[in-house]
Coordinates of N, CA and C in Angstrom, one line a residue:
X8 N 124.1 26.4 90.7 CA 124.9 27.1 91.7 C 124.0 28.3 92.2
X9 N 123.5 28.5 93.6 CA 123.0 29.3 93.5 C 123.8 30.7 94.3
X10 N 123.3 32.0 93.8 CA 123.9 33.3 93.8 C 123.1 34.1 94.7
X11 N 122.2 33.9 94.6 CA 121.5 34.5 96.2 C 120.4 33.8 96.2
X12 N 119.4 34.4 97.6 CA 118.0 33.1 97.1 C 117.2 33.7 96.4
X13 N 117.1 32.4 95.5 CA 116.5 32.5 94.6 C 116.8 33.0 93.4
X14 N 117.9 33.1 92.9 CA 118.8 33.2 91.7 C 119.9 32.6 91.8
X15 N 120.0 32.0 90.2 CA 120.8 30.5 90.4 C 121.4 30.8 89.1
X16 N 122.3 30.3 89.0 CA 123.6 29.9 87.5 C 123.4 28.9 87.5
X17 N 122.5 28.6 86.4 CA 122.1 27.1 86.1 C 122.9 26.0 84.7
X18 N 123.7 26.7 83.8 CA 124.4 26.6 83.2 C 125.4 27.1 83.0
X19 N 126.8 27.2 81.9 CA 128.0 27.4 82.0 C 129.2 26.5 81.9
X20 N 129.9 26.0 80.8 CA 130.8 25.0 80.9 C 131.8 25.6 81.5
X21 N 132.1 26.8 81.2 CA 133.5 27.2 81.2 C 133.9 26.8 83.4
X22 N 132.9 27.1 84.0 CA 132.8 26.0 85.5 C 132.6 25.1 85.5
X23 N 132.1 24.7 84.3 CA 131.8 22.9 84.9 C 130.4 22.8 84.6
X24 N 129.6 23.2 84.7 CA 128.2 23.8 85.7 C 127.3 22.4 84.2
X25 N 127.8 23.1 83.2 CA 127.6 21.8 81.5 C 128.9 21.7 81.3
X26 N 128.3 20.5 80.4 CA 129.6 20.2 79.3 C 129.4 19.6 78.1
X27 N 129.7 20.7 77.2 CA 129.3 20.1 76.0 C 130.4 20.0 75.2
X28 N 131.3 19.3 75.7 CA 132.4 18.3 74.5 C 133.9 18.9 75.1
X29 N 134.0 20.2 75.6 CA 135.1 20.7 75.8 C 134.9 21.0 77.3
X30 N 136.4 20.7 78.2 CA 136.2 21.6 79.6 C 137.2 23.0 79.2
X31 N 136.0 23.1 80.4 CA 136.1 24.7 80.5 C 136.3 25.8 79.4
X32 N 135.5 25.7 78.4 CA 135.3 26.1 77.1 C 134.6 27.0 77.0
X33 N 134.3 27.7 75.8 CA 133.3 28.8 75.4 C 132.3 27.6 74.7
X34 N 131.7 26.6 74.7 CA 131.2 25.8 74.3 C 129.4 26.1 74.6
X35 N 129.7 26.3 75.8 CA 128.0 26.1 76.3 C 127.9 28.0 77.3
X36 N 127.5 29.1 76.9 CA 127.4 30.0 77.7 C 126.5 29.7 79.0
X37 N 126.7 31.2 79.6 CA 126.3 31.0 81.4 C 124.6 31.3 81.0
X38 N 123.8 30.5 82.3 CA 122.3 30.6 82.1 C 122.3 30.9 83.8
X39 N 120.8 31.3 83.5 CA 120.6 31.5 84.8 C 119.2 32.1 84.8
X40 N 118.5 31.5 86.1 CA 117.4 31.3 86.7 C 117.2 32.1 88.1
X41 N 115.8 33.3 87.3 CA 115.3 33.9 88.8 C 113.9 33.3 89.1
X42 N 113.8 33.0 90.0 CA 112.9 32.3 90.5 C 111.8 33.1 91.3
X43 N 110.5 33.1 91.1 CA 109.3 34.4 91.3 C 108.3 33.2 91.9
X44 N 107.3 34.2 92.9 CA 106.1 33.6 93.3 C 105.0 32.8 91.6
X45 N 105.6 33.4 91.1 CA 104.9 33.4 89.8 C 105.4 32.6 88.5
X46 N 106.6 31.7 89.0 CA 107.5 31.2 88.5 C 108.6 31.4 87.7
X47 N 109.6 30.9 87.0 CA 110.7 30.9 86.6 C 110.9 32.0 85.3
X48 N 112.1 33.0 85.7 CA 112.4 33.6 84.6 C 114.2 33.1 84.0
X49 N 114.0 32.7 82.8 CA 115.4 32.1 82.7 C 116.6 33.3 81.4
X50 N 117.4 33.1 81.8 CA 118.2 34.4 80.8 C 119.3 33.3 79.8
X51 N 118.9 33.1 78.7 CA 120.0 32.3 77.8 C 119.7 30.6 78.1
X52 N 120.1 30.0 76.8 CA 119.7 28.8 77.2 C 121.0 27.8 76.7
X53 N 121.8 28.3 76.8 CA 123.0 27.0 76.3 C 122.8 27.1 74.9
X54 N 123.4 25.8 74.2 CA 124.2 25.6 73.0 C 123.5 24.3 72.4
X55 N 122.3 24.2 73.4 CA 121.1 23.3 72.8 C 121.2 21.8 73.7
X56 N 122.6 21.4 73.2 CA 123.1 19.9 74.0 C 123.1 19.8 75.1
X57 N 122.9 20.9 75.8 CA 122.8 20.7 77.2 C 122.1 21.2 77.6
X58 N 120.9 21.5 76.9 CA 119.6 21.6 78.1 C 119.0 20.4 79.2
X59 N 119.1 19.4 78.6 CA 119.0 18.4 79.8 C 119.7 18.5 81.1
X60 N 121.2 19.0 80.8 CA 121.6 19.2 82.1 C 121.4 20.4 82.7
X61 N 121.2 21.4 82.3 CA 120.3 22.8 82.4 C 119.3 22.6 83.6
X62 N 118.4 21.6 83.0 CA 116.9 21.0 83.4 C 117.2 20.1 84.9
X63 N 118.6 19.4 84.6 CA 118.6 18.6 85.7 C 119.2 19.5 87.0
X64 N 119.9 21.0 86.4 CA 121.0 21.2 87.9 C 119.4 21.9 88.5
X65 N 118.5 23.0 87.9 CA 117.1 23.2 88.1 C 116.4 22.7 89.3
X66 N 116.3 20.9 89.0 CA 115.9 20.2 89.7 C 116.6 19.7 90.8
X67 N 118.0 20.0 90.9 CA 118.6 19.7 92.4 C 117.9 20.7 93.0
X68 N 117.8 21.9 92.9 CA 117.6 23.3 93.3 C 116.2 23.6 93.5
X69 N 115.5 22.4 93.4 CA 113.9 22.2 93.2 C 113.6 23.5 92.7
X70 N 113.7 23.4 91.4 CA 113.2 24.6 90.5 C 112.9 23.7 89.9
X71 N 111.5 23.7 89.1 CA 110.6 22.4 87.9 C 111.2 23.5 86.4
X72 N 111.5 22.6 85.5 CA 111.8 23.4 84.5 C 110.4 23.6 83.8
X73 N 109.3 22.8 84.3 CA 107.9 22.8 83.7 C 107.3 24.4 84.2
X74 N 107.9 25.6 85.5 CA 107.5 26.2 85.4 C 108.4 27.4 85.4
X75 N 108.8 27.5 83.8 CA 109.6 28.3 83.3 C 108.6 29.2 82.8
X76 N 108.4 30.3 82.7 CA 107.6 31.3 82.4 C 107.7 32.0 81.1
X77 N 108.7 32.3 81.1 CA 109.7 33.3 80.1 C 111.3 32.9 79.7
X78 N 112.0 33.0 78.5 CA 113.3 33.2 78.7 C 113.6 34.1 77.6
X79 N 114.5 35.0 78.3 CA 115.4 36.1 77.7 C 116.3 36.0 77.0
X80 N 116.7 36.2 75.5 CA 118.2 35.7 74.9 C 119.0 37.5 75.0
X81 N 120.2 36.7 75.3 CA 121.2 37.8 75.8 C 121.7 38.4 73.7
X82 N 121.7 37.3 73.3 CA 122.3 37.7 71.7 C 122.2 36.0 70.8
X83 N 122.4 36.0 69.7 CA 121.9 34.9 69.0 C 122.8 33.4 68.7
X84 N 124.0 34.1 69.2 CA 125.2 33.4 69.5 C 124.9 31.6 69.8
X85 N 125.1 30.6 69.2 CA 124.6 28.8 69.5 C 124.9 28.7 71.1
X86 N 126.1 29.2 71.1 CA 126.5 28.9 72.8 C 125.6 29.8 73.8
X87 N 124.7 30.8 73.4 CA 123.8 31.4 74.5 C 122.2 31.2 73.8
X88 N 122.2 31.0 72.3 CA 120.7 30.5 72.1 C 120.7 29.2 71.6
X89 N 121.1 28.5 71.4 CA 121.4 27.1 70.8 C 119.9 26.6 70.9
X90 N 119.8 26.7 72.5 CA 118.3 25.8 73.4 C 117.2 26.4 73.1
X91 N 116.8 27.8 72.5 CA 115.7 28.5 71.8 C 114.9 27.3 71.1
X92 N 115.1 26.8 70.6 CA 114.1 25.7 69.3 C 113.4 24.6 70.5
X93 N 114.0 24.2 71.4 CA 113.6 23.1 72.5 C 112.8 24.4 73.1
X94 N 113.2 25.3 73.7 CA 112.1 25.6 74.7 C 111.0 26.4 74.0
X95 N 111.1 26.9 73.2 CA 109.8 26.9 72.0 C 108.9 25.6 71.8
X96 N 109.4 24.6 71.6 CA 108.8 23.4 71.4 C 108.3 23.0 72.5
X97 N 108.6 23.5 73.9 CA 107.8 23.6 75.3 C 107.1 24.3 75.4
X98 N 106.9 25.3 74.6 CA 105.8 26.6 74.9 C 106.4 27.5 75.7
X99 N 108.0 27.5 76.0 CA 107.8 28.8 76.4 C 108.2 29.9 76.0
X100 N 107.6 30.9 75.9 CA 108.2 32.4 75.0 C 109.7 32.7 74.9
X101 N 109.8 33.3 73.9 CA 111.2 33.6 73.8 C 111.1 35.3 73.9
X102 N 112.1 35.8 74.4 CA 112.3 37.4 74.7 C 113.6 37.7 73.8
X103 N 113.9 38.7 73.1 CA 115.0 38.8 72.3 C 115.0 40.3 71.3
X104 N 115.9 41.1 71.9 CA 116.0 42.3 70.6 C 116.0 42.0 69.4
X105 N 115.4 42.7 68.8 CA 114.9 42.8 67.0 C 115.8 41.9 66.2
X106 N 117.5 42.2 66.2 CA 118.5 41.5 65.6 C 118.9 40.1 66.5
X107 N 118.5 40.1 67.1 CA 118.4 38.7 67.6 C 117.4 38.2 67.1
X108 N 116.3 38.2 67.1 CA 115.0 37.5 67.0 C 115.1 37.3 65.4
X109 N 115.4 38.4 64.5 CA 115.8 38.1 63.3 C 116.7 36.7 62.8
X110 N 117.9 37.0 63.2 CA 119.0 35.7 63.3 C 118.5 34.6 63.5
X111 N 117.5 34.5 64.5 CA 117.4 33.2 65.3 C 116.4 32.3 64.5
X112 N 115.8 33.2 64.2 CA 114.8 32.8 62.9 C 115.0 32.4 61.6
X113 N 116.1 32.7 61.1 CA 116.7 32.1 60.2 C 117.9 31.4 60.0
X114 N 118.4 31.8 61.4 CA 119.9 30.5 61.6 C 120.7 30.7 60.7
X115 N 121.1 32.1 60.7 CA 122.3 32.5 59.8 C 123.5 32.6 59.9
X116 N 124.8 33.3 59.8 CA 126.1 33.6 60.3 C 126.2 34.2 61.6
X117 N 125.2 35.1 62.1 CA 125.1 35.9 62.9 C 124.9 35.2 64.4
X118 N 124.5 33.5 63.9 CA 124.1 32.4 65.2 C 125.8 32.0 65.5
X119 N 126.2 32.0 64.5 CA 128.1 31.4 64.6 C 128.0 29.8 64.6
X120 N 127.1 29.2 64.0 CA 126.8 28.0 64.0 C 128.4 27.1 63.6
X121 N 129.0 28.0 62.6 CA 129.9 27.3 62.1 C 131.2 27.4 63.1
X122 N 131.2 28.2 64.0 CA 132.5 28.2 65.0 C 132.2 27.0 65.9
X123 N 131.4 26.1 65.6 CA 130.9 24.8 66.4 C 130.6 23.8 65.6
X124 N 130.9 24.1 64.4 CA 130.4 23.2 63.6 C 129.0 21.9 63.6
X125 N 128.3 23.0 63.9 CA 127.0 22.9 64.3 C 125.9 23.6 63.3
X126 N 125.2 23.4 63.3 CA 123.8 23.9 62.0 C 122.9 24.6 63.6
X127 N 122.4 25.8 63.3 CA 121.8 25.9 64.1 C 120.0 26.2 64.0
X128 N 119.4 26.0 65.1 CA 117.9 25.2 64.7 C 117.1 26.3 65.2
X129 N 116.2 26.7 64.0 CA 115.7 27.8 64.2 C 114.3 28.0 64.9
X130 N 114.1 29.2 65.1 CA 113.1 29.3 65.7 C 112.7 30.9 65.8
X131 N 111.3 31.0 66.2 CA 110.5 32.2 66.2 C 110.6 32.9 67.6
X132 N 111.3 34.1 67.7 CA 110.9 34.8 68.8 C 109.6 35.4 69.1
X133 N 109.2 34.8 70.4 CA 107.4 35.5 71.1 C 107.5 37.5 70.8
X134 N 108.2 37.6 71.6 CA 108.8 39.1 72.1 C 109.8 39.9 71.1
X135 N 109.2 40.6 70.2 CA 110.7 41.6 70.1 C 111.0 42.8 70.8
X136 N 112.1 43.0 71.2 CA 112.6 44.4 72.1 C 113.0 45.1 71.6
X137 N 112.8 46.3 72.5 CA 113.9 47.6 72.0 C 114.7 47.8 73.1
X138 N 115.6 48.4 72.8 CA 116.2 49.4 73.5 C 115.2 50.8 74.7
X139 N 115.4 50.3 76.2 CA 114.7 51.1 76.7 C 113.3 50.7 77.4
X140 N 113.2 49.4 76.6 CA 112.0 48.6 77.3 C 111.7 48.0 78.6
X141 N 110.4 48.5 79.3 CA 111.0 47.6 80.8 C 109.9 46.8 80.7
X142 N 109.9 45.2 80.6 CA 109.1 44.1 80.6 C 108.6 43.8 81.9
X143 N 107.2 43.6 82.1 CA 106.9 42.9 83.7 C 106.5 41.6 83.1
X144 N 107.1 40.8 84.0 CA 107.3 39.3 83.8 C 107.1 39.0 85.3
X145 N 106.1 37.9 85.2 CA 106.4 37.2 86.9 C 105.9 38.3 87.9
X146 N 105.7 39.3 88.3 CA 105.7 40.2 88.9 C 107.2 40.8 89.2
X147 N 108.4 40.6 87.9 CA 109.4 41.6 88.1 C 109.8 42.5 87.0
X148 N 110.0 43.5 87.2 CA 110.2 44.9 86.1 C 112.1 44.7 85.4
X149 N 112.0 43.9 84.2 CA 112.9 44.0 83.6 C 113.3 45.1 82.8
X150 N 114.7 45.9 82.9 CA 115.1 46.4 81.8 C 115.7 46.7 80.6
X151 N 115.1 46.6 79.1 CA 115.8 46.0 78.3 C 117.0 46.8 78.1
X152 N 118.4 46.8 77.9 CA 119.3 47.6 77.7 C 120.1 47.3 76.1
X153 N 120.0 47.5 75.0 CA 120.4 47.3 73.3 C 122.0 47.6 73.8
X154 N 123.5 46.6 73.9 CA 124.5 47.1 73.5 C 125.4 45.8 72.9
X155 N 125.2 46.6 71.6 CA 125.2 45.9 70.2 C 127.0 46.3 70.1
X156 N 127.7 45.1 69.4 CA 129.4 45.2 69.5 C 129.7 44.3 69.1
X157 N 129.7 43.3 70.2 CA 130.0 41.8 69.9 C 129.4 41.1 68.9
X158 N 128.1 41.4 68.6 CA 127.2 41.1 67.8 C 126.0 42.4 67.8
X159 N 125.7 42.3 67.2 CA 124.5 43.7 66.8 C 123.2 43.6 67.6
X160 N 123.0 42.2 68.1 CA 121.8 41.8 68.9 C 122.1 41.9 70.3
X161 N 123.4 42.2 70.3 CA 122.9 42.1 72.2 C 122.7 42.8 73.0
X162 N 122.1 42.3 73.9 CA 121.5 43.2 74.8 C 121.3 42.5 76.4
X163 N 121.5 43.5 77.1 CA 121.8 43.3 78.5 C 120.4 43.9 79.2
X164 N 120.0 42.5 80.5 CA 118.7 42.9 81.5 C 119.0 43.4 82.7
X165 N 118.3 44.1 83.4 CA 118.7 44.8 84.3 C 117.4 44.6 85.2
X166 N 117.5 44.5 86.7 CA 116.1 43.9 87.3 C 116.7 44.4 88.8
X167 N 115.9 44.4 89.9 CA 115.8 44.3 91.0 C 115.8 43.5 91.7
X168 N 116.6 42.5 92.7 CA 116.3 41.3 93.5 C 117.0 41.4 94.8
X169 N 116.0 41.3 95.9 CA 116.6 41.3 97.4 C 117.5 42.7 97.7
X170 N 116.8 43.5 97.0 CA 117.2 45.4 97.1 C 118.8 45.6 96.5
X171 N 119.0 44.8 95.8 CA 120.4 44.4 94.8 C 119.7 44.7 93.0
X172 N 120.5 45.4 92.3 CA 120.1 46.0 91.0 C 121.1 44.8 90.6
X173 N 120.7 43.9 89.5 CA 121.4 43.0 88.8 C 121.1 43.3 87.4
X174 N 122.1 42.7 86.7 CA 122.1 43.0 85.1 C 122.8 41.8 84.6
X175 N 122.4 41.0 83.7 CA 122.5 40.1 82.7 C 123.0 40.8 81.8
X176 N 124.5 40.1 82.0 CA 125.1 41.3 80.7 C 125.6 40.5 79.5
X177 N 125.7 39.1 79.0 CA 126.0 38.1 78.2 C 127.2 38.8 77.7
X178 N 127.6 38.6 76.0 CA 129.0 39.0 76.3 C 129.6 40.5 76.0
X179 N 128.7 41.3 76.7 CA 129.6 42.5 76.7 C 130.8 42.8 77.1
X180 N 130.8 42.0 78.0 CA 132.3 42.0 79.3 C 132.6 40.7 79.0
X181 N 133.9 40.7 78.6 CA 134.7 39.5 78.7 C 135.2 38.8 80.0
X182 N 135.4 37.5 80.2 CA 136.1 37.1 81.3 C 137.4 37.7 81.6
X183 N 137.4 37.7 82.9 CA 139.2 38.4 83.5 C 140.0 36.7 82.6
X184 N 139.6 35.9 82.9 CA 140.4 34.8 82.4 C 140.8 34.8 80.5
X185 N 140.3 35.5 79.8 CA 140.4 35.5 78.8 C 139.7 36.5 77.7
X186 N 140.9 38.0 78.5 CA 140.4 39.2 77.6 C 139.6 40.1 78.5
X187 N 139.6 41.7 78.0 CA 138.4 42.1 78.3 C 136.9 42.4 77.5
X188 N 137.4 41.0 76.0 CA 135.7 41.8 75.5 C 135.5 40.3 74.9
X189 N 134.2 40.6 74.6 CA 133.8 39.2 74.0 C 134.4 38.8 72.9
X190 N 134.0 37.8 72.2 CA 135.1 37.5 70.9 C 134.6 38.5 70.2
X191 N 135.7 38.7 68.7 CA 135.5 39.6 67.5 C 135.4 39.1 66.8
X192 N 135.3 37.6 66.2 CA 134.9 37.1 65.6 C 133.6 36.7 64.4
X193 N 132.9 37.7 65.7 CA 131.2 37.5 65.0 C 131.5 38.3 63.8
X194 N 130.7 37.2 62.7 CA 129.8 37.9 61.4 C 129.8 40.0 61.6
X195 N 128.8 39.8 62.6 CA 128.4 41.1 63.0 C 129.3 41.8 64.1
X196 N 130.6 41.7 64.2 CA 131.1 42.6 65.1 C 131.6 43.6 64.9
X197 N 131.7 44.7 65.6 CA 131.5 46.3 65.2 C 132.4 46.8 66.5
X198 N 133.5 47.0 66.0 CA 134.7 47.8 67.1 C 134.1 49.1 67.6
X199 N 133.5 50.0 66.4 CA 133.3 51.2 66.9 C 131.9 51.3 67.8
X200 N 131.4 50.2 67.3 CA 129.6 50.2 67.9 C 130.1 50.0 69.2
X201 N 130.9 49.1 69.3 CA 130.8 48.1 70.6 C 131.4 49.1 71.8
X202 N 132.3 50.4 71.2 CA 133.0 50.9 72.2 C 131.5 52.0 72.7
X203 N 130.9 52.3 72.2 CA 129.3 53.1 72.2 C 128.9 52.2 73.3
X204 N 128.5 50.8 72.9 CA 128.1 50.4 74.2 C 128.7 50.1 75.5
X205 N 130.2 50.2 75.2 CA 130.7 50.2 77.0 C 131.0 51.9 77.6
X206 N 130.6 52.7 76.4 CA 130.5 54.2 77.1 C 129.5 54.1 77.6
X207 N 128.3 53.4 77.3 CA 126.9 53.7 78.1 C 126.6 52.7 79.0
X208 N 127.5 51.6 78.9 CA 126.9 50.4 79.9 C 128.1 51.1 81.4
X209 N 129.1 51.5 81.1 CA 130.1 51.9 82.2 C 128.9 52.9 83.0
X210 N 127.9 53.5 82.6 CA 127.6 54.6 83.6 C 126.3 53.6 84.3
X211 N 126.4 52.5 84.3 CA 125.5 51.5 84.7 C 125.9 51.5 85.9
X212 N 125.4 51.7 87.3 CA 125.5 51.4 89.0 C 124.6 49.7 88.5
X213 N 125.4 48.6 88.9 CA 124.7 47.8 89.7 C 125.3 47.1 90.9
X214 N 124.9 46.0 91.7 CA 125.2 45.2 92.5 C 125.6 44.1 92.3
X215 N 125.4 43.6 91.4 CA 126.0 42.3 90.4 C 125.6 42.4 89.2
X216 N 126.9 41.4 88.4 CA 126.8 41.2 86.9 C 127.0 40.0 86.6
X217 N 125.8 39.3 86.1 CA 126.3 37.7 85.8 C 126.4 37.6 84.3
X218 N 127.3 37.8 83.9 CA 128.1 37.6 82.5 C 127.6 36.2 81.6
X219 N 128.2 36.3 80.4 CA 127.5 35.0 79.3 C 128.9 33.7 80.0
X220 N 130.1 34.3 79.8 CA 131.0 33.3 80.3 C 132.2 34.0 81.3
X221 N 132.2 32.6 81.9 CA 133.4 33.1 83.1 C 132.4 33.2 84.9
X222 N 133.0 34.2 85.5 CA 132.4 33.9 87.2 C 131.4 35.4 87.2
X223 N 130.7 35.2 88.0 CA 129.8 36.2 88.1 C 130.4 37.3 88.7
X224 N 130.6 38.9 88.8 CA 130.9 39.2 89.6 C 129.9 40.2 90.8
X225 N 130.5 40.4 92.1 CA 129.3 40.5 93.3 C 129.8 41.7 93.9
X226 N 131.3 42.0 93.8 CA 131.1 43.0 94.1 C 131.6 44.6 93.1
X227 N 131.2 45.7 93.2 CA 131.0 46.4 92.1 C 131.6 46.1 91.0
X228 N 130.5 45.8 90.2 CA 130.9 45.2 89.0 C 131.2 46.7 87.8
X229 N 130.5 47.2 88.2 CA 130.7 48.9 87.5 C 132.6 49.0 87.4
X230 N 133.1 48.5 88.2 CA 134.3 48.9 87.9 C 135.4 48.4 87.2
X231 N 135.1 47.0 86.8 CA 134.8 45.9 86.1 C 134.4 46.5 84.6
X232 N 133.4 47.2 84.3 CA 133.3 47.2 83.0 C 134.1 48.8 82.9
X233 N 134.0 49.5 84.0 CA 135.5 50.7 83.1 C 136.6 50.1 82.9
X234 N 136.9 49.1 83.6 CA 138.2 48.7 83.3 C 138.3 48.5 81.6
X235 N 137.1 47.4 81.2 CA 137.0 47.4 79.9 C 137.1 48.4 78.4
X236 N 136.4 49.2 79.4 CA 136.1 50.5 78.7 C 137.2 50.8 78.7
X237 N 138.1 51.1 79.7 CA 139.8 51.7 79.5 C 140.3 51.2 78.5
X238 N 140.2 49.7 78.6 CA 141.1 49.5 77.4 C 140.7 48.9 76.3
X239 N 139.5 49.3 76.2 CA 139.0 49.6 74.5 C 139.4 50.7 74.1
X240 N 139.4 51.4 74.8 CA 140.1 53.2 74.7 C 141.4 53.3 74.3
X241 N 141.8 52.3 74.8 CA 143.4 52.5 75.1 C 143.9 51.5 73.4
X242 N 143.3 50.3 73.5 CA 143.3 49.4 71.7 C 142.6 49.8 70.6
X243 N 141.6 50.5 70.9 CA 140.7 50.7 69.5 C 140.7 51.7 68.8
X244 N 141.2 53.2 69.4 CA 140.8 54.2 69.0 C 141.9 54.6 67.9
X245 N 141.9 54.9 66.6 CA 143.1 54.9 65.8 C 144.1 56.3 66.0

């Protein structure tokens, strides 16, 4: 699907977009592809089983998955890194904050393998990040942003495209269709951390947010994550 030119939602069951066993599920999270003179930068890779279809929507879109450059994991979660071990075994880098890159490497509770009843298949992150980092990739200036909640690893990109500030936010923001926060579920979820990072992600201006699951949103999405913020404020604080 593509979202402007040259940035595409290339994955996502919860649309359709994959399908890995369930419709419209938290099964397979949202991926998505910016496309550079310099080639492909990809953000999350599905839940592993469906990278072929990943690969195939790509190629409607004549995007070659052969020139993938880089990909970015949003958090370690099977449904957003599952496909880490396959595109390693292609050569191409993996990008990932410290506690992500950790998890991933050892395919522990923190991957949620068991909420899928799935073993999850490990692998070595290229890159580790911090908080604060801005990566040039492709000829584009990524910014790493650490807001750890949902899980301790995640972390949201932030970039420039067609004079529009975008940010890959995976599951910081929950879908309007189900909730305003990611699951609580995780091994590593932290109510009080998590409300830290929607005080600092809310002072975020951008122009779009393409989220881990659910619809992207286009127009100010800033207002969108106060709403969140409200009512973390409003459920969490004792």
């Amino acid at each position: 699907m593509q979202l402007l030119h040259n940035l595409y939602q290339v994955g996502g069951d919860m649309q359709g977009i994959t399908w890995a066993g369930v419709d419209a599920g938290y099964e397979d999270g949202n991926s998505y592809v910016l496309e550079t003179p310099d080639g492909l930068i990809l953000f999350d890779c599905g839940c592993g089983d469906t990278l072929d279809q990943i690969f195939d929507t790509m190629v409607y879109w004549n995007l070659e998955p052969k020139d993938i450059r880089r990909c970015f994991l949003t958090h370690a979660h099977i449904d957003h890194a599952g496909g880490a071990h396959k595109l390693k075994a292609l050569g191409i880098p993996l990008y990932a904050h410290a506690n992500t890159a950790e998890a991933v490497s050892v395919g522990d509770e923190r991957c949620c393998g068991f909420l899928y009843h799935k073993t999850f298949q490990v692998c070595e992150v290229d890159h580790v990040l911090t908080d604060g980092d801005v990566v040039e990739v492709c000829g584009v200036s990524i910014e790493v942003m650490h807001v750890p909640g949902h899980s301790m690893g995640c972390t949201a990109y932030l970039f420039d495209h067609e004079d529009r500030r975008v940010v890959v936010s995976g599951d910081l923001i929950g879908t309007l269709l189900a909730g305003d926060f990611g699951w609580s579920g995780s091994i590593d979820f932290d109510r009080d951390v998590y409300l830290q990072s929607l005080q600092k992600f809310a002072k975020v201006d951008s122009d779009m947010m393409l989220p881990g699951h659910g619809m992207v949103y286009c127009h100010e999405p800033r207002r969108r994550v106060e709403q969140v913020l409200n009512s973390a404020l409003k459920e969490w604080r004792d």
